[in-house]
Amino acid sequence: MTNDQRSDLIRLACEARKNAHAPYSKFLVGAALLTEFGEIICGCNVENASFGLTICAERVAFSTAIAAGHRRFRALAIATSGGHPPCGACRQFAAEFCEDLPILLIDCDQPDQVSESNLRVLLPGRFELLVT
Ligand SMILES: [Zn+2]
């Protein structure tokens, strides 16, 4: 990931966060996913009155990217108030497509302070279904 791509990921994750539909939790999340071809695909969380139907920003970004034909990714940026890491479901969802994914955790209240992690660190012992 280049410095320009990193800056774009941070900016676009923060912008995507503004589109979040979170009337119940008020916890707005934006995600920006960098594909192997350098394209950036965004997502935001979308809550529902039937809470189980709520989908996280990260899975929206991944699903949108998958629907567009992408399968390999270079980085994921997540923007929240507080710089929170992805939930367990999103970690497993991402692990379907990439084991070693750099993840930028952005605190939108302090966007200049970005914490860097990696999917491999956040999800040790991921579930794998070995099909023969
Ligand atoms: Zn999640």
PDB file of C-alpha atoms and ligand atoms in Angstrom:
ATOM      1  CA  MET A   1       0.000   0.000   0.000  1.00  0.00           C
ATOM      2  CA  THR A   2       1.369   3.364  -0.996  1.00  0.00           C
ATOM      3  CA  ASN A   3       1.188   6.459   1.192  1.00  0.00           C
ATOM      4  CA  ASP A   4      -1.391   7.950  -1.177  1.00  0.00           C
ATOM      5  CA  GLN A   5      -3.518   4.787  -0.966  1.00  0.00           C
ATOM      6  CA  ARG A   6      -3.243   4.858   2.821  1.00  0.00           C
ATOM      7  CA  SER A   7      -4.406   8.503   2.912  1.00  0.00           C
ATOM      8  CA  ASP A   8      -7.254   7.717   0.528  1.00  0.00           C
ATOM      9  CA  LEU A   9      -8.348   4.739   2.646  1.00  0.00           C
ATOM     10  CA  ILE A  10      -8.453   6.867   5.786  1.00  0.00           C
ATOM     11  CA  ARG A  11     -10.331   9.708   4.097  1.00  0.00           C
ATOM     12  CA  LEU A  12     -12.849   7.442   2.350  1.00  0.00           C
ATOM     13  CA  ALA A  13     -13.540   5.345   5.463  1.00  0.00           C
ATOM     14  CA  CYS A  14     -14.342   8.547   7.359  1.00  0.00           C
ATOM     15  CA  GLU A  15     -16.580   9.740   4.510  1.00  0.00           C
ATOM     16  CA  ALA A  16     -18.383   6.385   4.293  1.00  0.00           C
ATOM     17  CA  ARG A  17     -19.049   6.577   8.026  1.00  0.00           C
ATOM     18  CA  LYS A  18     -21.239   9.618   7.395  1.00  0.00           C
ATOM     19  CA  ASN A  19     -23.620   7.395   5.375  1.00  0.00           C
ATOM     20  CA  ALA A  20     -24.112   4.880   8.190  1.00  0.00           C
ATOM     21  CA  HIS A  21     -27.698   4.011   9.086  1.00  0.00           C
ATOM     22  CA  ALA A  22     -27.441   3.535  12.843  1.00  0.00           C
ATOM     23  CA  PRO A  23     -30.578   4.992  14.454  1.00  0.00           C
ATOM     24  CA  TYR A  24     -30.560   2.400  17.250  1.00  0.00           C
ATOM     25  CA  SER A  25     -26.975   2.165  18.453  1.00  0.00           C
ATOM     26  CA  LYS A  26     -25.849   5.585  17.159  1.00  0.00           C
ATOM     27  CA  PHE A  27     -22.513   3.817  16.540  1.00  0.00           C
ATOM     28  CA  LEU A  28     -21.463   4.968  13.085  1.00  0.00           C
ATOM     29  CA  VAL A  29     -18.902   2.893  11.193  1.00  0.00           C
ATOM     30  CA  GLY A  30     -17.260   3.433   7.829  1.00  0.00           C
ATOM     31  CA  ALA A  31     -14.991   1.006   6.013  1.00  0.00           C
ATOM     32  CA  ALA A  32     -12.763   1.342   2.972  1.00  0.00           C
ATOM     33  CA  LEU A  33     -11.285  -1.722   1.311  1.00  0.00           C
ATOM     34  CA  LEU A  34      -8.294  -1.580  -1.030  1.00  0.00           C
ATOM     35  CA  THR A  35      -8.409  -4.204  -3.786  1.00  0.00           C
ATOM     36  CA  GLU A  36      -5.379  -5.824  -5.389  1.00  0.00           C
ATOM     37  CA  PHE A  37      -5.910  -3.541  -8.391  1.00  0.00           C
ATOM     38  CA  GLY A  38      -5.833  -0.381  -6.292  1.00  0.00           C
ATOM     39  CA  GLU A  39      -9.557   0.251  -6.319  1.00  0.00           C
ATOM     40  CA  ILE A  40     -11.129   1.384  -3.058  1.00  0.00           C
ATOM     41  CA  ILE A  41     -14.588   0.090  -2.159  1.00  0.00           C
ATOM     42  CA  CYS A  42     -16.490   1.524   0.796  1.00  0.00           C
ATOM     43  CA  GLY A  43     -19.149   0.387   3.195  1.00  0.00           C
ATOM     44  CA  CYS A  44     -21.049   1.657   6.202  1.00  0.00           C
ATOM     45  CA  ASN A  45     -23.057  -0.122   8.837  1.00  0.00           C
ATOM     46  CA  VAL A  46     -26.747  -0.554   8.126  1.00  0.00           C
ATOM     47  CA  GLU A  47     -28.921  -1.244  11.140  1.00  0.00           C
ATOM     48  CA  ASN A  48     -32.436  -2.613  11.071  1.00  0.00           C
ATOM     49  CA  ALA A  49     -35.371  -2.548  13.504  1.00  0.00           C
ATOM     50  CA  SER A  50     -35.005  -6.334  13.495  1.00  0.00           C
ATOM     51  CA  PHE A  51     -31.544  -6.149  15.039  1.00  0.00           C
ATOM     52  CA  GLY A  52     -30.334  -9.483  13.680  1.00  0.00           C
ATOM     53  CA  LEU A  53     -30.556  -8.079  10.163  1.00  0.00           C
ATOM     54  CA  THR A  54     -28.005  -5.375  10.898  1.00  0.00           C
ATOM     55  CA  ILE A  55     -24.843  -5.589   8.824  1.00  0.00           C
ATOM     56  CA  CYS A  56     -21.464  -4.107   9.653  1.00  0.00           C
ATOM     57  CA  ALA A  57     -19.617  -1.623   7.445  1.00  0.00           C
ATOM     58  CA  GLU A  58     -16.785  -4.082   6.864  1.00  0.00           C
ATOM     59  CA  ARG A  59     -19.066  -6.802   5.508  1.00  0.00           C
ATOM     60  CA  VAL A  60     -20.870  -4.256   3.320  1.00  0.00           C
ATOM     61  CA  ALA A  61     -17.517  -3.243   1.815  1.00  0.00           C
ATOM     62  CA  PHE A  62     -16.431  -6.859   1.298  1.00  0.00           C
ATOM     63  CA  SER A  63     -19.788  -7.887  -0.167  1.00  0.00           C
ATOM     64  CA  THR A  64     -19.813  -4.938  -2.545  1.00  0.00           C
ATOM     65  CA  ALA A  65     -16.275  -5.766  -3.645  1.00  0.00           C
ATOM     66  CA  ILE A  66     -17.076  -9.447  -4.119  1.00  0.00           C
ATOM     67  CA  ALA A  67     -20.175  -8.573  -6.151  1.00  0.00           C
ATOM     68  CA  ALA A  68     -17.944  -6.436  -8.393  1.00  0.00           C
ATOM     69  CA  GLY A  69     -15.681  -9.418  -9.014  1.00  0.00           C
ATOM     70  CA  HIS A  70     -12.839  -8.698  -6.600  1.00  0.00           C
ATOM     71  CA  ARG A  71     -11.322 -11.515  -4.562  1.00  0.00           C
ATOM     72  CA  ARG A  72      -7.942 -10.248  -3.369  1.00  0.00           C
ATOM     73  CA  PHE A  73      -7.364  -7.295  -1.078  1.00  0.00           C
ATOM     74  CA  ARG A  74      -4.444  -5.251   0.169  1.00  0.00           C
ATOM     75  CA  ALA A  75      -5.830  -3.311   3.135  1.00  0.00           C
ATOM     76  CA  LEU A  76      -8.925  -2.391   5.088  1.00  0.00           C
ATOM     77  CA  ALA A  77      -9.578   0.891   6.897  1.00  0.00           C
ATOM     78  CA  ILE A  78     -12.254   1.173   9.559  1.00  0.00           C
ATOM     79  CA  ALA A  79     -13.487   4.520  10.874  1.00  0.00           C
ATOM     80  CA  THR A  80     -15.309   4.799  14.194  1.00  0.00           C
ATOM     81  CA  SER A  81     -15.466   7.143  17.117  1.00  0.00           C
ATOM     82  CA  GLY A  82     -12.739   5.628  19.271  1.00  0.00           C
ATOM     83  CA  GLY A  83     -10.866   3.627  16.619  1.00  0.00           C
ATOM     84  CA  HIS A  84     -12.506   0.288  17.348  1.00  0.00           C
ATOM     85  CA  PRO A  85     -11.356  -2.975  15.712  1.00  0.00           C
ATOM     86  CA  PRO A  86     -13.779  -5.093  13.647  1.00  0.00           C
ATOM     87  CA  CYS A  87     -16.193  -7.484  15.363  1.00  0.00           C
ATOM     88  CA  GLY A  88     -15.529 -11.220  15.344  1.00  0.00           C
ATOM     89  CA  ALA A  89     -18.003 -11.906  12.557  1.00  0.00           C
ATOM     90  CA  CYS A  90     -16.287  -9.397  10.280  1.00  0.00           C
ATOM     91  CA  ARG A  91     -12.874 -10.856  11.078  1.00  0.00           C
ATOM     92  CA  GLN A  92     -14.036 -14.306   9.997  1.00  0.00           C
ATOM     93  CA  PHE A  93     -15.800 -12.830   6.958  1.00  0.00           C
ATOM     94  CA  ALA A  94     -12.601 -11.076   5.856  1.00  0.00           C
ATOM     95  CA  ALA A  95     -10.528 -14.206   6.529  1.00  0.00           C
ATOM     96  CA  GLU A  96     -12.466 -15.994   3.796  1.00  0.00           C
ATOM     97  CA  PHE A  97     -10.570 -13.854   1.293  1.00  0.00           C
ATOM     98  CA  CYS A  98      -7.303 -12.878   2.958  1.00  0.00           C
ATOM     99  CA  GLU A  99      -5.229 -14.198   5.821  1.00  0.00           C
ATOM    100  CA  ASP A 100      -2.735 -11.391   6.028  1.00  0.00           C
ATOM    101  CA  LEU A 101      -4.676  -8.143   5.644  1.00  0.00           C
ATOM    102  CA  PRO A 102      -3.348  -4.862   7.061  1.00  0.00           C
ATOM    103  CA  ILE A 103      -6.129  -3.079   8.963  1.00  0.00           C
ATOM    104  CA  LEU A 104      -6.109   0.642   9.729  1.00  0.00           C
ATOM    105  CA  LEU A 105      -8.170   1.622  12.773  1.00  0.00           C
ATOM    106  CA  ILE A 106      -9.202   5.259  12.546  1.00  0.00           C
ATOM    107  CA  ASP A 107     -10.556   7.314  15.404  1.00  0.00           C
ATOM    108  CA  CYS A 108     -12.709   9.851  13.577  1.00  0.00           C
ATOM    109  CA  ASP A 109     -12.417  12.185  16.528  1.00  0.00           C
ATOM    110  CA  GLN A 110      -8.637  12.145  16.042  1.00  0.00           C
ATOM    111  CA  PRO A 111      -8.128  11.107  12.389  1.00  0.00           C
ATOM    112  CA  ASP A 112      -4.415  11.851  12.505  1.00  0.00           C
ATOM    113  CA  GLN A 113      -3.973   9.041  15.025  1.00  0.00           C
ATOM    114  CA  VAL A 114      -4.367   5.810  13.080  1.00  0.00           C
ATOM    115  CA  SER A 115      -3.648   2.481  14.714  1.00  0.00           C
ATOM    116  CA  GLU A 116      -2.370  -0.307  12.455  1.00  0.00           C
ATOM    117  CA  SER A 117      -3.136  -3.968  12.937  1.00  0.00           C
ATOM    118  CA  ASN A 118      -3.463  -7.086  10.845  1.00  0.00           C
ATOM    119  CA  LEU A 119      -6.161  -9.696  10.341  1.00  0.00           C
ATOM    120  CA  ARG A 120      -3.693 -12.449  11.218  1.00  0.00           C
ATOM    121  CA  VAL A 121      -3.171 -10.825  14.631  1.00  0.00           C
ATOM    122  CA  LEU A 122      -6.851 -10.037  15.201  1.00  0.00           C
ATOM    123  CA  LEU A 123      -8.094 -13.513  14.247  1.00  0.00           C
ATOM    124  CA  PRO A 124      -5.746 -16.305  15.255  1.00  0.00           C
ATOM    125  CA  GLY A 125      -7.117 -19.773  14.631  1.00  0.00           C
ATOM    126  CA  ARG A 126      -9.697 -18.704  12.085  1.00  0.00           C
ATOM    127  CA  PHE A 127     -12.285 -21.274  11.046  1.00  0.00           C
ATOM    128  CA  GLU A 128     -11.411 -23.016   7.803  1.00  0.00           C
ATOM    129  CA  LEU A 129     -13.531 -25.554   5.995  1.00  0.00           C
ATOM    130  CA  LEU A 130     -11.214 -27.792   4.056  1.00  0.00           C
ATOM    131  CA  VAL A 131     -13.003 -29.138   1.029  1.00  0.00           C
ATOM    132  CA  THR A 132     -11.344 -32.007  -0.810  1.00  0.00           C
TER     133      THR A 132
HETATM  134 ZN    ZN B   1     -18.625  -6.501  12.166  1.00  0.00          ZN
END
